Short mmCIF file of C-alpha atoms in Angstrom, two decimals:
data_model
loop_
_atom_site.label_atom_id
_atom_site.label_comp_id
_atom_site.label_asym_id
_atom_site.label_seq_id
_atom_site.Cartn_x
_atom_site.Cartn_y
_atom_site.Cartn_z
CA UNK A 212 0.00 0.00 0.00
CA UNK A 213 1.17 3.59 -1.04
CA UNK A 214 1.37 5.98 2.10
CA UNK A 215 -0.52 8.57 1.92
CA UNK A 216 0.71 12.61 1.23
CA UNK A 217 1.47 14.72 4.15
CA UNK A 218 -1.52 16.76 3.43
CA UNK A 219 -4.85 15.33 1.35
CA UNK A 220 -8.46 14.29 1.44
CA UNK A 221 -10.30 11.95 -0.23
CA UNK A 222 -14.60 11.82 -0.84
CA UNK A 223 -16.25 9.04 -0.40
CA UNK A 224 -19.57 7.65 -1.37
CA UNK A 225 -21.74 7.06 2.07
CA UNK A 226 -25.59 6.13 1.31
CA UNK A 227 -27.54 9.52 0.17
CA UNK A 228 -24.62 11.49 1.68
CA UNK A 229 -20.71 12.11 1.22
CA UNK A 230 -18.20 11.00 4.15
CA UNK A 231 -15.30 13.27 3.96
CA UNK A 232 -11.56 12.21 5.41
CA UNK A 233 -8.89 14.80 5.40
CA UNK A 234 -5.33 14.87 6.93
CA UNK A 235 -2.65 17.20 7.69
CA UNK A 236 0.32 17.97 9.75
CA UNK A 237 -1.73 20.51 12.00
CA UNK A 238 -4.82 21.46 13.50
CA UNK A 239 -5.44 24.00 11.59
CA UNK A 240 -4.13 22.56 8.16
CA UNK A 241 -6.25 19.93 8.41
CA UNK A 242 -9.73 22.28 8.90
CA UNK A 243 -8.09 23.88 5.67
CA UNK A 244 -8.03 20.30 3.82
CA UNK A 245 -11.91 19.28 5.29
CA UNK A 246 -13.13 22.72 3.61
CA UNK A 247 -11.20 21.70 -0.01
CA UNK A 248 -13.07 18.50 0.28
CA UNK A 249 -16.30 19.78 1.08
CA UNK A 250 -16.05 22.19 -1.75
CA UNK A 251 -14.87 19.30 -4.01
CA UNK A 252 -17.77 17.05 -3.22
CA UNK A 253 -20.03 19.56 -5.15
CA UNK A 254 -18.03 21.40 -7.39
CA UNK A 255 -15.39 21.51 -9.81
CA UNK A 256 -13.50 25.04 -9.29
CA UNK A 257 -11.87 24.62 -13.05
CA UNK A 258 -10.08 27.94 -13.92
CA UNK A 259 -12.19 29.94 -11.45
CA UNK A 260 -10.02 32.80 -9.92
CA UNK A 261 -10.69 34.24 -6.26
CA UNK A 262 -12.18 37.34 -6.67
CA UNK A 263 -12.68 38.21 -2.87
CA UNK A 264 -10.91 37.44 0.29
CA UNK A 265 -13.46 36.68 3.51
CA UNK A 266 -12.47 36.47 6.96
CA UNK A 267 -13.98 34.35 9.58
CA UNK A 268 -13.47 33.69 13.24
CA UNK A 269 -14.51 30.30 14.82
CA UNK A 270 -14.81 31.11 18.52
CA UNK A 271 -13.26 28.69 20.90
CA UNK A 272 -14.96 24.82 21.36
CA UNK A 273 -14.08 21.45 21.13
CA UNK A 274 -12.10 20.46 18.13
CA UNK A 275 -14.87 18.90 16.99
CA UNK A 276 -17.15 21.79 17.16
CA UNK A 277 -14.89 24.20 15.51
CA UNK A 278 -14.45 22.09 12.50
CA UNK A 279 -18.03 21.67 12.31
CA UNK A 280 -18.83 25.46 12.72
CA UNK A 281 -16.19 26.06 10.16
CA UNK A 282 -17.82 23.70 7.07
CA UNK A 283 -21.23 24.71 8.19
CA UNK A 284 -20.17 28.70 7.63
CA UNK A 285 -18.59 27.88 4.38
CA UNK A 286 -22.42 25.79 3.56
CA UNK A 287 -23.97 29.09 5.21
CA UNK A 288 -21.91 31.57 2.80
CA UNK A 289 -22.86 29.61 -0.31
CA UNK A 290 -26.41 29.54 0.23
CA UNK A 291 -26.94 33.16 1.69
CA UNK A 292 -24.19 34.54 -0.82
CA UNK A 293 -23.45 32.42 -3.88
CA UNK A 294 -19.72 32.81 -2.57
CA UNK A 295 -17.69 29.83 -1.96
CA UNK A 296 -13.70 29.24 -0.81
CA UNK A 297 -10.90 27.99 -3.65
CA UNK A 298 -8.44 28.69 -1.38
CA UNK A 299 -8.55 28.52 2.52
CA UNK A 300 -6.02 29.49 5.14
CA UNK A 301 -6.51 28.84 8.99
CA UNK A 302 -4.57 30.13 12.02
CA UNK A 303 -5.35 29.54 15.90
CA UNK A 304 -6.30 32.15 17.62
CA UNK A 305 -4.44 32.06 20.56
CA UNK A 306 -7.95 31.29 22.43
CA UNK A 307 -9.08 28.32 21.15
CA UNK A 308 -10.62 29.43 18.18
CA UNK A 309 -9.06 30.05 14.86
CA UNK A 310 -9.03 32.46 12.50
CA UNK A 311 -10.12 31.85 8.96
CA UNK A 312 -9.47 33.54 5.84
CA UNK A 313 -10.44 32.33 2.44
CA UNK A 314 -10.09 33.14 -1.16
CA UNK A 315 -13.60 33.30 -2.69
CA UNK A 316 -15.00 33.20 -6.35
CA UNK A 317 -18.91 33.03 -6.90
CA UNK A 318 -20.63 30.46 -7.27
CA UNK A 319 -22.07 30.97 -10.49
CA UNK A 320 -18.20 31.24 -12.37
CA UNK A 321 -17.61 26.77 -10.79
CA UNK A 322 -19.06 24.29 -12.63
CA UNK A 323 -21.92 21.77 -10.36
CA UNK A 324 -20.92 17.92 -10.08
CA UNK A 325 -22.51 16.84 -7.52
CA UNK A 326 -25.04 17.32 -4.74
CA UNK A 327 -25.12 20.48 -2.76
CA UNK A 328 -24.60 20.05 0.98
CA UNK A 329 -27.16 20.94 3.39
CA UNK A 330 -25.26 20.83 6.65
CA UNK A 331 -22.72 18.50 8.45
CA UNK A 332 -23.60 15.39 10.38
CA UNK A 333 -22.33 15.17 13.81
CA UNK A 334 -23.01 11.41 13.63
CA UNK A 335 -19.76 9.64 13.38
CA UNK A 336 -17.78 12.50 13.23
CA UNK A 337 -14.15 12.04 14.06
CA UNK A 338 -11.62 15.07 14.59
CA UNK A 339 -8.18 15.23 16.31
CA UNK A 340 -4.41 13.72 16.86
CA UNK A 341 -3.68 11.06 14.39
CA UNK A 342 -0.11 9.90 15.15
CA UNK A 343 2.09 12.36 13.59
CA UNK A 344 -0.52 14.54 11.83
CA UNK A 345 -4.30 15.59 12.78
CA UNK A 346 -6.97 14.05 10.64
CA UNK A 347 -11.02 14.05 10.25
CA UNK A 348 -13.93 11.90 9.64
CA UNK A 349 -17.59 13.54 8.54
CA UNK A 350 -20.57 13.13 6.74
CA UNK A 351 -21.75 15.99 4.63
CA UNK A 352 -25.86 15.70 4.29
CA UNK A 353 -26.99 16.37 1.07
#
């Protein structure tokens, strides 16, 4: 078996929804990788260019929590403002929280392949240390 990259994600089929893994070195790397893959379940970002930056602040909760409150913004954003992330950088906040920023095109210029997510399951969801790097397990409802 091939190991895996230092940093990736991977959707996979999960009855009517998508289950989402994604892994990184950090914390806060790997919240970055979960919202690539939750944008990749539904779209294909082709040539699209950012044409806004957006700034977001998780406040402090569970690693668990945060990661959830972080996909369900970026599920929040596209639905109230056609906007969604092609690129995504996360820093801790020194509290708990972290500090989002992300590189935004609308939604209109990406091209639809799949299902549009509704919200994020907490059933089954899976978020923290992973040996050497952090990783997470979700289920995206459709």
């Amino acid at each position: 078996m091939e190991p895996q990259p230092e940093r990736g994600h991977r959707c996979l089929p999960h009855t009517a929804d998508v289950r989402i893994e994604a892994w990184a070195p950090t914390r806060e790397a790997c919240v970055a990788e979960a919202v690539t893959a939750l944008v990749d379940t539904f779209v294909d970002p082709g040539p699209a260019q950012p044409t806004a930056e957006r700034a977001y602040r998780a406040p402090a909760a569970e690693d668990g929590d945060l990661l959830v409150n972080i996909l369900e913004e970026v599920i929040f954003r596209m639905e109230t403002m056609g906007e969604l992330p092609l690129r995504t950088e996360v820093h801790d906040d020194g509290t708990d929280g972290l500090h989002v920023r992300w590189q935004t095109t609308d939604a209109d210029t990406v091209e639809l392949i799949g299902a549009v997510p509704k919200a994020i399951s907490l059933h089954e969801l899976r978020f923290g240390p992973d040996g050497p790097r952090w990783s997470c397990a979700l289920t995206v409802d459709v």
